Amino acid sequence: MTEKEKNPAVERLEKMVADTDTGGRTPQDKFSKAVLFGVPLLWSLFQLWYSSPLPFALNFFVINDTEARSIHLAFAMFLAYAAFPTLKTSPTKYIPLQDWILALAASFAAGYIYFNYTALSARPGAPTTLDLAVSVIGIILLLEATRRALGPPLMIIGTLFIIYTFAGQHMPDIIAHKGASLTKGMSHYWLSTEGVFGVALGVSTSMVFMFVLFGSLLEKAGAGNYFIRVAFAGLGHMRGGPAKAAVVSSAMTGMISGSSIANVVTTGTFTIPLMKKVGFSAEKAGGIECASSVNGQITPPVMGAAAFLMVEYVGISYLEVIKNAFLPAIIAYIALVYIVHLEACKMGLKGLEKRHKKTIAQTLYGIVSVLLGTIATGAATYYGLGWIKTVAGDGAIYIIAVLALLAYIALIYLACRVPELEHSTDMTVLPDLGETTQAGLYFLLPVVVLMWCLIVEQFSPSLSVFWATVLLLFIVITQRPLKGFFRKIQSEEFSFRRGLDDVITGMVTGGRNMIGIGVATAAAGIIVGTVTLTGIALVMTDFVELISLGNMNLTLIFTAIFCIILGMGLPTTANYIVVSTLMAPVIVSLGAQNGLLIPLVAVHLFVFYFGVLADDTPPVGLAAFAAAGISGGDPIRTGIQGFMYDIRTAILPFVFIYNNELLMIGIGSAFHFIVVVCGAVIAMLAFASATQNYMLTRNKLWESGLLLVAAFILFRPGFFWDQIYPELETRPPAELAHFVDHMPAGDQLRLTLKGEKMSGKEFTMVVSLKVGDQVGGDQRLQAMGFSTRTEDGKIFVDNVVFGSAAKKARIDFDQEIINFQVLTDRPPKQLMFIPAIALLVLIWLNQKRRVKKATEQAAIQS
């Protein structure tokens, strides 16, 4: 009996994922089938070629970034028309003639830049009639492709921004501009890299596709099932064990999936029935899976493609993005595991019975052995490979390749010493953790190679994932025949042919998974192009300041609501591009005017988090509908339950805006890092207990209140500490040059400036600039990008250097320097953790006393 015959809901869910992510059209005729199979495969092969060193090594088909974006979009738009029906009532069993015509026209319009790159470069800003015609047709077909692949919202938003561009002079005064001609608008949108073929599509072309392909091949290899089984084997025996396994497995599969809906279907078909089996209601089981899967998108390294976009938009490295995003994601998942534990405690649930019972000593010995073994293996690998590179030089790559091959064969041999992993969702007996882990350790090799290339070799993300994908392709092809050899089994299941079929299918799936992302990043380029063409970003600051009354907290709340509303109709990637383009500069600007220096990456993560939360927010919440389809619960109630579990994720962005240490910014030492991590974890657990109204037993009202107070102190210890010991001392501007001369190199200089907006309205802002190692205060200021002059006893900014740090900080000529601030010598703010933890201990002792009393009374009554 097949999985679909066992559970008819699986087939419906697969169709839902197809309709959302890969296209719901399944043609029956051979030619259309071949096209929908061959074009995504060809797209994947093109992306592998483009990401590899081969074009330069062979000096063949070497293309630049703009040409690659053109080809990338041509594939995406062709498949959007071929794979996605026009309407829900349109044919799905064949591709109508008009869709063939539109697909070819769309791909031609997208590929026009590639075919005419040299000619277009020779006439920038002076398009021919044909250029304009292709641009107009391309924009129209892109908007329709967006509607098909992603639904109407992004298409409508893109259309409104285009109307705004061409009809700016007819807009209300607060957002009016002089408008743009057809020639200027189309040149900007379609014939340059400022619009459709801009940064977002470039990131999709250079990085996102390869990571999506990597995830697709990893899933096809069986890694998704492996992660689920390991999580279940390790946690299934605990209270509410299947629910905890759902959380952990969703975090692990979130590494390879950029779609919360696909994550729900992948892990939920296994975990939701098991959650219901141990006592969770349909809505709670669906809500837990929904919250777990949605949070998979905030987990590095993939993060629903947003990580790669942040690299370009924020101007930091990929590793920096991962570092900044890591801690919030981890504590969000720790808190969700704790919430599941509290739910299980409320209902008195138990986990599944373990096969082998171990003493506490045996368990600790196993944990320590694994940790020490992992550390020893990591150290041997790092220093061993370093020694090989030193001794062998250029020949080291061949030695390392042979060692990787031997390690892979050894891990396959270990996997064959235990039974094959099952794929059934009907599990009644808890699997053995050791055997389950052993059965798929070789799946971690490509992930290790990826992280090695990123962190140690410091390759670009695209080149790093290319080498990891090459290893993964080899694994997918060879794992079956090697297992057949070691298990001494000869059958079709363990043949090279099956391995090749898996590779090809994985590459086709990877291509089809990219249709929506490719189209979304191109369509979002319309919004980005409008911002750069019309200057609406400058207007947005005044508008948001007006409606929020200049209050930073209100600005953040309005932005969060805007992200969630927009995210109900947009995929995460498109939502992030739109909101970060419009709102990130606004938040940074208003923060500076409020004296709050907010790192740009914190703002980008803020808007990204709330865009992700839209996936489980009623009434749309597609992830909630997918989870309800498995659990049999009500979709709206499932979404509400999932959002209630996700409140802990919703507070994190507000916290790291004010406390950048959660993003590992400003961490000075290993001890400082440990204190920050422990404080954040305890704070999140306290917040979870308060919102779930349960710790050891049900909370009293005052206990929930104190838990929230303790969580607030742990999250923002500086809030109260600054009232006792001010963080900054204000100094007069006349002392600026002298003081800067004596500042240690690398310190940050904070300036308060007063300027005038275009409207004539005065404003103040705070900026931070890094002090260099030059000799002399004036020389250090010049190295930052500006000099000063004195008029009537006041200090003014003079001679701001274009492209300098000062210019990037929005320092401008003639702004008055009001003062500058220096850090005070004060005790560490983390001392506020002591009263916060004391509050938690007080509540814990009080609840323990109540539990003990209740137990004694129950014993007397019985």
Coordinates of N, CA and C in Angstrom, one line a residue, residues 405-420 435 438-442 445 478-479 481-488:
L405 N 36.4 11.2 0.0 CA 35.8 10.0 -0.6 C 35.9 8.8 0.4
L406 N 37.0 8.6 1.0 CA 37.2 7.6 2.0 C 36.2 7.7 3.2
A407 N 36.1 9.0 3.6 CA 35.2 9.3 4.7 C 33.7 8.9 4.3
Y408 N 33.3 9.3 3.1 CA 32.0 9.0 2.6 C 31.8 7.5 2.6
I409 N 32.7 6.7 2.0 CA 32.6 5.3 1.9 C 32.5 4.7 3.3
A410 N 33.3 5.2 4.3 CA 33.2 4.7 5.6 C 31.9 4.9 6.3
L411 N 31.3 6.1 6.1 CA 30.0 6.4 6.6 C 28.9 5.6 6.0
I412 N 29.0 5.4 4.7 CA 28.0 4.5 4.0 C 28.1 3.1 4.6
Y413 N 29.3 2.6 4.9 CA 29.5 1.3 5.5 C 28.9 1.2 6.9
L414 N 29.1 2.3 7.6 CA 28.4 2.4 9.0 C 26.9 2.4 8.8
A415 N 26.4 3.1 7.9 CA 24.9 3.1 7.6 C 24.4 1.7 7.3
C416 N 25.2 0.9 6.6 CA 24.7 -0.4 6.2 C 24.8 -1.4 7.4
R417 N 25.4 -1.0 8.5 CA 25.5 -1.9 9.7 C 24.2 -1.8 10.5
V418 N 23.3 -0.9 10.1 CA 22.0 -0.8 10.8 C 20.9 -0.8 9.7
P419 N 19.6 -1.1 10.1 CA 18.5 -1.1 9.2 C 18.3 0.2 8.4
E420 N 17.8 0.1 7.2 CA 17.4 1.3 6.4 C 16.4 2.1 7.2
E435 N 21.1 3.9 16.3 CA 21.0 3.3 15.0 C 20.4 4.3 14.0
Q438 N 23.2 6.8 13.1 CA 24.2 6.1 12.3 C 23.8 5.9 10.8
A439 N 22.5 5.7 10.6 CA 21.9 5.4 9.3 C 22.1 6.5 8.3
G440 N 22.4 7.7 8.7 CA 22.4 8.8 7.7 C 23.5 9.9 8.0
L441 N 24.5 9.5 8.7 CA 25.6 10.5 9.0 C 26.2 11.1 7.8
Y442 N 26.2 10.3 6.7 CA 26.9 10.7 5.5 C 26.1 11.9 4.8
L445 N 27.9 15.3 5.3 CA 29.1 15.6 4.6 C 29.0 16.9 3.7
T478 N 25.7 7.7 -6.0 CA 26.4 6.5 -5.6 C 25.9 5.8 -4.4
Q479 N 25.0 6.5 -3.6 CA 24.6 5.9 -2.3 C 23.9 4.6 -2.5
P481 N 24.0 2.2 -5.1 CA 24.9 1.0 -5.4 C 25.8 0.7 -4.3
L482 N 26.4 1.6 -3.6 CA 27.3 1.3 -2.5 C 26.5 0.6 -1.4
K483 N 25.3 1.0 -1.1 CA 24.5 0.3 -0.1 C 24.2 -1.2 -0.6
G484 N 23.9 -1.3 -1.9 CA 23.7 -2.6 -2.4 C 24.9 -3.5 -2.3
F485 N 26.1 -2.9 -2.5 CA 27.3 -3.7 -2.4 C 27.6 -4.1 -1.0
F486 N 27.5 -3.2 0.0 CA 27.8 -3.5 1.4 C 26.7 -4.5 2.0
R487 N 25.4 -4.3 1.5 CA 24.4 -5.2 2.0 C 24.2 -6.4 1.2
K488 N 25.0 -6.5 0.2 CA 25.0 -7.7 -0.7 C 23.6 -8.0 -1.3

